[in-house]
Amino acid sequence: MVLSSPLTPLPFHHHHYHPHIHLHQNAHSITKFNTCCFHETPQPHHHDPPDLPLRNHNSKSTALLLQRLSHLPNPNPSHLQQHPDPHPSGHKAKLLERSLLRKRTPQFPGSISLDSSSLTSLDDEDDEHRMIMRALEIRRKVTAEIFKEVMRTKGKFGITYATNLVETLTEFLDYVMVQAATMKLSPEFSSSTYNFRAKTVIEDSEVVPCIRWLKHNSLSYPQIGKLICLSKGDIGSIRRLALWLKSIHVKGRFIGVALVKAGDHFLERSNEELDEIVEYLESNGVRRDWMGCVMSRCPQLLSYSLEEVKTRAGFYLDMGINDKDFGTMVFDYPRVLGYYTLDEMNQKVDYLKEFGLSAEDVGKLLAFRPQLMGCSIEERWKPLVKYLYYHGITRDGMRRMLIIKPMVFCVDLDKTIVPKVKFFQDIGIHDDAIGKMLVKFPPLLTYSLYKKIRPVVIFLMTKAGVSERDIGKVIALGPELLGCSIVNKLEVNVKYFLSLGIHLRVLGEMIADFPMLLRYNIDVLRPKYRYLRRTMVRPLQDLIEFPRFFSYSLEGRIIPRHKVLIENCINLKLRYMLASTDEEFEERVKAIVERRKRFESGVTSEDVSNSQTGDDDEFPVKGVMLDESESEVELTMFDDGESEAESTMLDDSDSEAEL
């Protein structure tokens, strides 16, 4: 490039401004380019520089300038003729071709910068598609900026909130772009800019007031963005259905969840269709004030037609579930009605029937624990059944567990059941005993290991006197203890027994013999103990030897049998007095009375001894006491006068001090 010297006069077009020329690049660069290319004055005192390659920068603006100048009158023809154009005609043709290209580089903000190296492949379809997509992306960004501006000016939203929300409105921005382009065909907007048309579309849709209203109802901006995209431009449907959800008691913070998860076509449904579904559910036991909770937790119900809802409800009603149980079931677990397919529901019901349950039993089971329908057969039930079978639990045992505590089949095997079984093995319970224990008390598997089971075991070993050797036996025989409250039940009972004069070590042995001893209420224990010590006049040692005494009814068994013994002048140990049926107890008493009559009538001791060897229920005569190894029952026969003397009651201080 050759620069003009200070003595060289500037060309004509540098002294006169043409009104039709608008340069987009640096004016100084264009001036130097034009000077060197078209109006170069020979310098007698300087050597001409060698030919330089054609500049590509600002080539189109320069070509446009040349085209404009070609139509102007030549101010100095002789001067131009004396200085011919040093550039060949091929370069001018190339510049002119670039200026006439349909896909020239735009020169306005937000335009696409076309690299000159790609001009040779403009006819390629891939490049054309790429250019179109790039143009759409630029136009979408422009639309997003317009939307942000409307939100800030019309809705008084902050910049951060507007930016975060616009990022979720890609589909709605495309809708605005299409509508703005369509408005170009209208005579009213034929001469308006794209920005004006896009702003008009946004304001006419009333999307900004809708965003403000949804935000006021505790919807997050991702929920608002998804709703606006699902509306497909019909913003009024969002407010209409949101108000309908409020009418059925859906809380504000759940409205967004219900609208978003109700399905893509939910916004297209009318209020009348939705009212029919609500009325049908209400007629089958789902109360009106429950409807908001049901729809909030299972919005998929709103996407079904009335016929499909009836089919799903009939699936449960045909199993014998009444309206009251059906309504409670839907309220407890709404997904049981609207989340799973009919095929999945049928498969799970058939699998439950394999445990020996009838259709009515399965219906009662689902009405009580509808969460069973949310469990996977392959991932949850089959591994559990295999694990229980490994520990010796049969199908009947599993059926009992399923009926008593259906939640066992809903918990995670590896995280919930396996650690508990491993803990039971660590405290000395055998595998076969673990299976029996689980069948006996299935709720055990639903208790927390670290918040419930371990604290109870530690309490029994430290505060209740149970030894490490017996703790496994106690848990295996009385797993119900693990469900008792330490503060409100176990600790209270332990303090009561210690107050009777029972030592801690002896209490631990009593619990090992009869673990249920700690489960009775104090109000039940106190009358029985008072009757034992004051009326029956029994020592505390009898209670220590037979702690199951507290398991029998005072009015139904203890008092009636004690009266029978008093009437027949018989004294039996508590074990033989209570641990038998009424028929066995009557036969035992008759046998004792018979032997006493034979003795009083003069039967020889030899006959008595023979009768003792032949009949285990026979007892010695008055004044002769047998050890427990020789006889099951101790018998002391006394006269009526002696019975009154021996029935003297002990004082409370004496009774509590005996051990």
XYZ file of C-alpha atoms in Angstrom:
659
model
C 0.000 0.000 0.000
C 1.347 3.463 -0.938
C 0.529 6.386 1.265
C 0.204 9.896 -0.099
C 2.918 12.330 0.796
C 2.064 15.577 2.504
C 2.550 17.424 -0.744
C 0.160 15.248 -2.723
C -3.360 16.676 -2.937
C -6.089 14.497 -1.557
C -8.505 12.890 -4.038
C -11.858 14.438 -4.735
C -13.920 12.082 -2.674
C -11.977 12.944 0.424
C -13.079 16.574 0.226
C -16.755 16.004 -0.467
C -19.240 13.946 1.582
C -21.687 11.921 -0.448
C -25.086 11.560 1.277
C -25.696 7.974 0.083
C -22.510 6.504 1.464
C -22.373 5.069 4.989
C -19.161 3.435 6.073
C -19.228 0.839 8.845
C -15.516 0.557 9.406
C -12.789 2.913 10.447
C -12.824 5.984 8.219
C -9.084 6.407 8.320
C -8.481 2.836 7.084
C -10.902 3.266 4.189
C -9.263 6.553 3.226
C -5.840 4.977 3.052
C -7.202 2.003 1.110
C -8.930 4.171 -1.474
C -5.907 6.440 -1.832
C -3.559 3.617 -2.608
C -5.935 1.706 -4.874
C -7.597 4.308 -7.075
C -6.079 7.802 -6.778
C -2.441 7.166 -6.393
C -0.220 10.090 -7.540
C 3.240 9.224 -8.872
C 6.038 10.418 -6.661
C 9.097 11.504 -8.584
C 11.429 11.305 -5.586
C 10.322 7.880 -4.303
C 10.412 4.402 -5.715
C 7.054 2.652 -6.138
C 6.614 -0.214 -3.714
C 6.051 -3.699 -5.087
C 2.479 -4.949 -5.685
C 0.778 -6.023 -2.448
C -1.972 -8.679 -2.160
C -5.546 -7.467 -2.184
C -6.875 -6.650 1.261
C -9.930 -8.601 2.380
C -10.699 -6.399 5.369
C -13.567 -4.003 4.601
C -13.608 -5.312 1.065
C -17.369 -5.197 0.756
C -17.635 -1.677 2.106
C -14.952 -0.621 -0.329
C -16.706 -2.347 -3.210
C -19.907 -0.562 -2.305
C -18.023 2.716 -2.247
C -16.555 2.035 -5.672
C -19.966 1.167 -7.036
C -21.400 4.447 -5.726
C -18.502 6.481 -7.049
C -18.814 4.976 -10.520
C -22.104 6.868 -10.992
C -20.721 10.254 -9.933
C -19.380 12.847 -12.492
C -15.648 12.706 -12.850
C -14.208 15.895 -11.304
C -10.838 15.517 -12.961
C -10.948 13.222 -15.996
C -7.555 14.195 -17.229
C -6.090 13.404 -13.853
C -7.657 9.950 -13.809
C -6.541 9.230 -17.352
C -3.007 10.133 -16.478
C -3.056 7.716 -13.556
C -4.619 4.409 -14.643
C -5.838 1.898 -12.073
C -2.879 -0.220 -11.000
C -5.195 -3.173 -10.072
C -6.225 -5.561 -12.812
C -9.843 -5.929 -13.791
C -10.042 -9.393 -12.166
C -9.761 -7.932 -8.715
C -12.519 -5.455 -9.370
C -14.778 -8.210 -10.650
C -14.159 -10.241 -7.523
C -14.962 -7.273 -5.306
C -18.133 -6.615 -7.242
C -19.151 -10.279 -6.978
C -18.716 -10.205 -3.239
C -20.818 -7.082 -2.954
C -23.651 -8.679 -4.895
C -23.703 -11.959 -3.000
C -27.020 -12.789 -1.368
C -25.257 -14.002 1.770
C -23.021 -11.037 2.326
C -21.813 -10.304 5.817
C -24.481 -8.205 7.604
C -23.341 -5.050 9.303
C -25.785 -4.629 12.184
C -25.687 -5.685 15.858
C -26.508 -9.344 16.379
C -25.725 -10.265 12.761
C -23.734 -13.257 11.543
C -20.111 -12.672 10.605
C -19.418 -14.657 7.439
C -15.840 -15.719 7.002
C -14.514 -14.972 3.546
C -12.887 -18.392 3.431
C -16.342 -20.014 3.358
C -17.536 -18.134 0.283
C -16.385 -20.880 -2.025
C -18.768 -23.377 -0.370
C -21.923 -21.299 -0.064
C -23.809 -23.626 -2.285
C -23.227 -26.581 0.025
C -26.468 -27.686 1.741
C -24.747 -28.429 5.052
C -23.324 -24.940 5.233
C -26.700 -23.503 4.353
C -28.374 -25.493 7.134
C -25.687 -24.448 9.577
C -26.142 -20.829 8.616
C -29.903 -21.062 9.114
C -29.512 -22.636 12.539
C -26.994 -19.998 13.491
C -29.378 -17.297 12.373
C -32.183 -18.826 14.444
C -29.913 -18.958 17.474
C -29.047 -15.305 17.082
C -32.704 -14.401 16.672
C -33.598 -16.462 19.753
C -31.022 -14.577 21.808
C -32.450 -11.296 20.610
C -35.942 -12.491 21.591
C -34.664 -13.539 25.019
C -33.261 -10.067 25.596
C -36.572 -8.523 24.595
C -38.407 -10.867 27.008
C -36.052 -9.936 29.848
C -36.636 -6.267 29.158
C -40.408 -6.719 29.272
C -40.127 -8.643 32.553
C -38.051 -5.878 34.102
C -40.229 -3.013 32.885
C -43.721 -4.519 33.046
C -43.345 -7.121 35.781
C -40.762 -5.394 37.984
C -38.662 -8.575 38.139
C -35.003 -8.568 39.042
C -32.299 -9.193 36.502
C -31.232 -12.479 38.077
C -34.750 -13.904 38.266
C -35.555 -12.804 34.713
C -32.344 -14.368 33.390
C -32.943 -17.677 35.195
C -36.544 -17.855 34.012
C -35.786 -17.023 30.378
C -33.306 -19.910 30.256
C -36.256 -22.291 30.791
C -38.493 -20.681 28.123
C -36.839 -21.966 24.949
C -40.066 -23.303 23.434
C -42.032 -20.180 24.314
C -39.347 -17.978 22.757
C -39.711 -19.989 19.552
C -43.437 -19.356 19.713
C -42.776 -15.611 20.039
C -40.411 -15.718 17.068
C -42.992 -17.460 14.874
C -45.767 -15.084 15.888
C -43.545 -12.047 15.327
C -42.615 -13.316 11.875
C -46.281 -13.925 11.064
C -47.164 -10.369 12.067
C -44.890 -9.137 9.291
C -47.574 -10.200 6.808
C -50.108 -7.916 8.453
C -50.339 -4.444 6.874
C -50.336 -2.919 10.326
C -46.892 -4.327 11.156
C -45.418 -4.625 7.666
C -42.999 -1.751 8.229
C -42.286 -2.367 11.945
C -39.085 -3.844 13.276
C -38.720 -7.321 14.652
C -38.080 -6.008 18.154
C -41.351 -4.109 18.141
C -43.319 -7.101 16.854
C -41.745 -9.495 19.390
C -42.469 -7.105 22.234
C -46.075 -6.787 21.055
C -46.508 -10.582 21.047
C -45.119 -10.892 24.585
C -47.338 -8.139 25.956
C -50.507 -9.389 24.231
C -50.015 -12.920 25.631
C -50.085 -11.537 29.201
C -47.337 -13.948 30.131
C -45.625 -11.508 32.498
C -48.690 -11.038 34.793
C -49.138 -14.828 34.734
C -45.526 -15.277 35.848
C -46.087 -12.830 38.683
C -49.242 -14.694 39.778
C -47.570 -18.108 39.647
C -44.598 -16.816 41.609
C -46.991 -15.445 44.203
C -48.432 -18.978 44.529
C -45.030 -20.392 45.528
C -44.071 -21.897 42.160
C -40.372 -22.061 41.411
C -39.036 -20.609 38.182
C -38.330 -24.094 36.652
C -41.983 -24.994 37.257
C -43.155 -21.688 35.789
C -40.948 -22.155 32.757
C -42.203 -25.659 32.092
C -45.827 -24.588 32.481
C -45.448 -21.706 30.050
C -43.823 -24.010 27.508
C -46.595 -26.595 27.934
C -49.257 -23.937 27.391
C -48.144 -23.494 23.754
C -49.047 -19.846 23.934
C -52.401 -20.281 25.718
C -51.312 -18.612 28.947
C -54.896 -18.228 30.192
C -55.263 -22.011 30.579
C -52.604 -21.987 33.296
C -54.504 -19.539 35.484
C -57.816 -21.313 34.806
C -56.547 -24.741 35.898
C -54.610 -23.305 38.816
C -57.815 -21.777 40.141
C -59.586 -25.115 39.641
C -56.905 -26.898 41.672
C -57.405 -24.367 44.442
C -61.114 -25.144 44.428
C -60.407 -28.798 45.338
C -58.120 -27.755 48.231
C -54.732 -28.123 46.555
C -52.287 -26.035 48.560
C -50.407 -23.204 46.877
C -47.004 -24.826 46.936
C -48.389 -28.013 45.363
C -50.219 -26.294 42.518
C -47.065 -26.146 40.440
C -46.309 -29.810 41.057
C -49.824 -30.810 40.043
C -49.776 -28.660 36.895
C -46.361 -29.858 35.768
C -46.827 -33.584 36.484
C -50.424 -33.873 35.289
C -49.317 -34.557 31.723
C -48.673 -32.655 28.521
C -52.366 -32.463 27.613
C -53.660 -31.425 31.021
C -53.757 -27.737 30.082
C -56.047 -28.610 27.191
C -58.739 -30.199 29.398
C -61.889 -28.404 30.418
C -63.078 -27.869 33.970
C -66.182 -29.983 33.316
C -64.109 -33.075 32.517
C -62.075 -32.672 35.671
C -65.186 -32.114 37.800
C -66.599 -35.445 36.618
C -63.481 -37.274 37.836
C -63.670 -35.593 41.232
C -67.363 -36.386 41.621
C -66.798 -40.054 40.767
C -64.018 -40.406 43.340
C -66.149 -38.633 45.912
C -68.985 -41.090 45.287
C -66.609 -43.984 46.061
C -65.431 -42.856 49.474
C -62.800 -40.202 48.723
C -63.894 -37.205 50.749
C -63.953 -33.753 49.190
C -61.448 -32.315 51.640
C -59.067 -35.191 50.818
C -59.125 -34.425 47.123
C -56.418 -31.782 47.297
C -54.015 -34.164 49.033
C -54.804 -36.931 46.537
C -54.244 -34.748 43.464
C -51.111 -33.184 44.942
C -49.472 -36.562 45.523
C -50.687 -38.200 42.321
C -51.317 -35.554 39.618
C -51.365 -38.303 36.980
C -55.019 -38.878 37.874
C -55.825 -35.576 36.167
C -54.504 -36.850 32.855
C -56.890 -39.834 32.700
C -60.336 -39.840 31.208
C -63.366 -40.657 33.331
C -63.627 -44.136 31.792
C -60.043 -44.978 32.660
C -60.490 -43.762 36.232
C -63.554 -45.994 36.575
C -61.572 -48.966 35.257
C -58.801 -48.419 37.777
C -61.198 -47.965 40.678
C -63.124 -51.078 39.653
C -59.903 -53.090 39.840
C -59.912 -52.630 43.628
C -63.640 -52.579 44.202
C -63.943 -56.006 42.526
C -61.658 -57.471 45.213
C -64.240 -56.727 47.889
C -62.966 -53.364 49.100
C -65.864 -51.258 50.289
C -66.235 -47.546 49.675
C -64.895 -46.545 53.079
C -61.755 -48.648 52.751
C -61.302 -47.546 49.141
C -61.389 -43.882 50.098
C -58.933 -44.428 52.945
C -56.633 -46.419 50.663
C -56.572 -43.690 48.009
C -55.957 -41.036 50.654
C -53.087 -42.993 52.258
C -51.360 -43.785 48.958
C -52.888 -41.994 45.924
C -50.374 -43.565 43.531
C -52.138 -46.896 44.006
C -54.893 -45.547 41.753
C -53.171 -43.414 39.151
C -49.447 -44.105 38.897
C -49.086 -47.750 37.846
C -50.352 -49.463 34.733
C -53.095 -52.062 34.911
C -50.660 -54.793 33.837
C -48.335 -54.014 36.738
C -51.239 -54.007 39.172
C -52.471 -57.405 37.956
C -48.993 -58.938 38.181
C -48.537 -57.815 41.784
C -51.949 -59.075 42.860
C -51.261 -62.468 41.263
C -47.917 -62.708 43.051
C -49.536 -61.999 46.427
C -52.077 -64.737 45.763
C -49.210 -67.248 45.505
C -48.793 -67.006 49.288
C -52.187 -68.651 49.700
C -54.265 -65.494 49.882
C -57.656 -65.178 48.240
C -58.765 -62.164 46.218
C -60.674 -60.836 49.239
C -57.598 -61.262 51.451
C -55.468 -59.378 48.947
C -58.094 -56.636 48.845
C -58.035 -56.293 52.635
C -54.247 -56.349 52.544
C -54.054 -53.551 49.974
C -56.671 -51.523 51.792
C -54.557 -51.735 54.945
C -51.142 -51.274 53.273
C -51.553 -49.902 49.718
C -47.790 -49.184 49.574
C -47.407 -52.823 48.525
C -48.420 -51.779 45.015
C -45.364 -49.550 44.898
C -42.927 -52.451 45.398
C -41.184 -54.190 42.537
C -41.599 -57.946 42.239
C -38.151 -58.593 40.805
C -36.199 -56.078 42.873
C -38.003 -56.243 46.226
C -40.253 -59.266 46.758
C -38.354 -62.157 45.173
C -35.028 -61.438 46.956
C -36.899 -61.090 50.260
C -38.757 -64.377 49.829
C -35.513 -66.153 49.003
C -33.811 -64.689 52.073
C -36.653 -65.640 54.419
C -36.764 -69.167 53.005
C -33.027 -69.498 53.695
C -33.740 -68.805 57.387
C -36.332 -71.557 57.577
C -39.513 -69.556 57.086
C -42.103 -71.480 55.101
C -44.801 -70.112 52.835
C -47.304 -70.214 55.702
C -44.915 -68.226 57.846
C -44.481 -65.663 55.095
C -48.250 -65.421 54.745
C -48.502 -64.733 58.471
C -45.818 -62.063 58.225
C -47.607 -60.540 55.238
C -50.946 -60.411 57.050
C -49.624 -59.153 60.397
C -47.059 -56.668 59.096
C -47.306 -56.057 55.333
C -44.711 -53.299 55.653
C -42.045 -56.016 55.916
C -42.474 -56.600 52.179
C -41.951 -52.897 51.494
C -38.626 -52.323 53.269
C -35.215 -52.656 51.660
C -33.625 -56.067 52.192
C -29.941 -55.116 52.219
C -30.274 -51.886 54.185
C -32.980 -52.822 56.688
C -33.458 -56.564 57.197
C -29.974 -58.038 56.751
C -28.274 -55.816 59.397
C -30.932 -56.736 61.975
C -30.557 -60.474 61.338
C -26.779 -60.132 61.595
C -27.214 -58.389 64.967
C -29.429 -61.197 66.258
C -26.797 -63.710 65.236
C -24.135 -61.716 67.069
C -26.043 -61.838 70.376
C -26.303 -65.632 70.195
C -29.604 -66.428 68.470
C -29.460 -69.426 66.128
C -30.658 -69.200 62.540
C -33.650 -71.487 63.068
C -34.665 -69.475 66.140
C -34.359 -66.253 64.135
C -36.855 -67.561 61.594
C -39.329 -68.522 64.319
C -38.818 -65.192 66.034
C -39.558 -63.256 62.835
C -42.707 -65.268 62.210
C -43.809 -64.747 65.815
C -43.242 -60.986 65.771
C -42.899 -59.612 62.192
C -42.932 -55.912 63.242
C -39.450 -56.545 64.577
C -38.026 -56.058 61.074
C -39.479 -52.577 60.793
C -37.820 -51.225 63.954
C -34.691 -49.127 63.800
C -31.594 -51.096 64.714
C -29.704 -48.223 66.331
C -32.641 -46.282 67.788
C -34.806 -49.163 69.050
C -33.315 -52.662 69.038
C -29.799 -52.036 70.334
C -30.880 -49.667 73.149
C -33.376 -52.245 74.464
C -30.749 -54.997 74.421
C -28.282 -52.768 76.265
C -30.938 -51.874 78.850
C -31.783 -55.511 79.518
C -28.126 -56.375 80.083
C -27.221 -53.364 82.219
C -30.399 -52.360 84.076
C -32.544 -55.507 84.156
C -29.921 -58.068 85.224
C -30.018 -60.256 82.084
C -26.665 -61.935 81.554
C -24.819 -62.062 78.269
C -25.449 -65.792 78.146
C -29.231 -65.358 78.434
C -29.785 -62.262 76.289
C -30.184 -64.302 73.119
C -32.734 -66.536 74.836
C -34.664 -63.517 76.128
C -34.906 -61.902 72.679
C -35.765 -65.194 70.982
C -38.551 -65.990 73.480
C -39.839 -62.440 73.812
C -39.072 -60.392 70.702
C -41.985 -58.172 71.677
C -39.697 -56.586 74.286
C -37.848 -54.827 71.456
C -40.998 -52.878 70.708
C -41.443 -51.573 74.252
C -40.492 -48.102 75.361
C -37.525 -48.076 77.713
C -38.643 -45.067 79.714
C -42.388 -45.661 79.822
C -42.477 -49.456 80.094
C -39.274 -51.407 80.768
C -37.687 -49.097 83.301
C -40.945 -48.722 85.235
C -41.440 -52.485 85.496
C -37.839 -53.119 86.536
C -38.146 -50.588 89.358
C -41.374 -52.218 90.538
C -39.892 -55.711 90.778
C -36.809 -54.400 92.534
C -39.091 -52.677 95.039
C -40.587 -56.069 95.937
C -37.224 -57.206 97.272
C -36.087 -59.130 94.205
C -32.369 -58.812 93.580
C -31.169 -57.658 90.164
C -29.487 -60.974 89.343
C -32.600 -62.928 90.324
C -34.756 -60.565 88.268
C -32.550 -61.283 85.257
C -33.151 -65.017 85.732
C -36.894 -64.421 86.011
C -36.835 -62.420 82.766
C -34.841 -65.185 81.060
C -37.503 -67.681 82.179
C -40.423 -65.433 81.243
C -39.399 -62.385 79.111
C -42.975 -61.108 78.902
C -42.731 -60.229 82.576
C -41.598 -56.719 81.643
C -44.471 -56.058 79.262
C -47.342 -56.014 81.776
C -48.730 -52.798 83.155
C -48.147 -52.023 86.822
C -51.895 -51.756 87.341
C -52.175 -55.416 86.304
C -49.207 -56.648 88.327
C -50.026 -54.978 91.640
C -53.454 -56.654 92.340
C -52.093 -60.090 91.482
C -49.094 -59.704 93.743
C -51.267 -58.401 96.586
C -53.629 -61.387 96.255
C -50.690 -63.805 96.159
C -49.108 -62.485 99.362
C -52.121 -61.523 101.448
C -54.907 -63.900 100.447
C -53.028 -66.948 99.207
C -50.298 -66.398 101.817
C -47.549 -67.539 99.471
C -43.879 -66.643 99.908
C -42.017 -64.488 97.428
C -39.947 -67.506 96.465
C -43.020 -69.044 94.806
C -43.249 -66.004 92.546
C -39.532 -66.185 91.732
C -39.861 -69.859 90.797
C -42.954 -69.235 88.690
C -42.939 -65.682 87.217
C -45.624 -66.729 84.725
C -48.063 -66.248 87.587
C -48.593 -62.704 86.314
C -49.703 -63.966 82.916
C -52.923 -65.528 84.257
C -56.154 -63.685 84.818
C -56.848 -62.809 88.422
C -60.621 -63.006 88.153
C -60.764 -65.757 85.536
C -58.221 -68.291 86.843
C -56.251 -67.393 89.971
C -59.141 -66.637 92.372
C -61.476 -69.477 91.200
C -58.761 -72.131 91.443
C -57.547 -70.875 94.756
C -61.089 -71.180 96.106
C -61.264 -74.776 94.877
C -58.037 -75.584 96.699
C -59.318 -73.978 99.897
C -62.627 -75.860 99.708
C -60.814 -79.171 99.311
C -58.042 -78.336 101.807
C -55.345 -78.741 99.152
C -52.144 -76.794 98.629
C -50.438 -76.914 95.199
C -47.463 -75.147 93.751
C -48.330 -72.230 91.500
C -47.032 -74.103 88.465
C -49.463 -76.988 88.904
C -52.246 -74.790 90.163
C -52.377 -72.531 87.098
C -50.525 -74.154 84.188
C -53.263 -76.600 83.216
C -56.661 -76.614 81.629
C -59.845 -76.630 83.690
C -60.418 -80.348 82.993
C -56.888 -81.293 84.015
C -57.152 -79.175 87.165
C -60.445 -80.828 88.165
C -59.037 -84.333 87.613
C -55.961 -83.462 89.641
C -58.074 -82.208 92.550
C -60.335 -85.280 92.424
C -57.347 -87.603 92.485
C -55.918 -85.870 95.539
C -59.268 -85.983 97.358
C -59.621 -89.714 96.538
C -56.227 -90.557 97.976
C -56.987 -88.627 101.107
C -60.281 -90.490 101.570
C -58.562 -93.853 101.122
C -55.996 -92.824 103.657
C -58.613 -91.758 106.157
C -60.534 -95.023 105.645
C -57.484 -97.082 106.708
C -55.686 -97.892 103.500
C -52.280 -99.335 104.287
C -49.142 -97.512 103.458
C -48.166 -100.377 101.192
C -51.217 -99.812 99.047
C -50.512 -96.139 99.076
C -46.959 -96.712 97.895
C -48.202 -99.067 95.194
C -50.714 -96.505 94.070
C -47.933 -93.881 93.963
C -45.815 -95.992 91.636
C -48.797 -96.655 89.393
C -50.147 -93.117 89.292
C -47.952 -90.041 89.078
C -50.713 -87.821 90.358
C -50.969 -89.539 93.765
C -49.431 -87.773 96.733
C -48.217 -88.723 100.210
C -50.306 -88.582 103.302
C -50.495 -85.797 105.812
C -47.181 -84.628 107.148
C -45.060 -86.205 104.369
C -43.510 -83.768 101.844
C -41.841 -84.919 98.622
C -39.076 -83.225 96.670
C -39.839 -81.878 93.218
C -37.988 -84.833 91.732
C -40.310 -87.297 93.395
C -43.608 -85.580 92.827
C -45.075 -82.737 90.792
C -47.145 -81.423 93.650
C -46.589 -80.730 97.307
C -49.603 -81.663 99.390
C -50.255 -80.732 102.990
C -53.540 -82.016 104.315
C -54.867 -80.307 107.355
C -58.029 -80.183 109.440
C -60.462 -77.341 109.262
C -59.200 -75.915 112.518
C -55.631 -76.035 111.321
C -56.521 -74.388 108.018
C -57.771 -71.273 109.799
C -54.561 -71.041 111.793
C -52.362 -71.542 108.763
C -54.215 -68.973 106.716
C -53.003 -66.116 108.896
C -52.002 -63.267 106.597
C -48.551 -61.685 106.733
C -47.880 -58.004 107.120
C -46.821 -55.985 104.111
C -43.375 -55.450 105.574
C -42.881 -59.203 106.052
C -44.191 -60.085 102.599
C -41.917 -57.645 100.812
C -38.889 -58.650 102.867
C -39.164 -62.381 102.098
C -36.966 -63.742 99.342
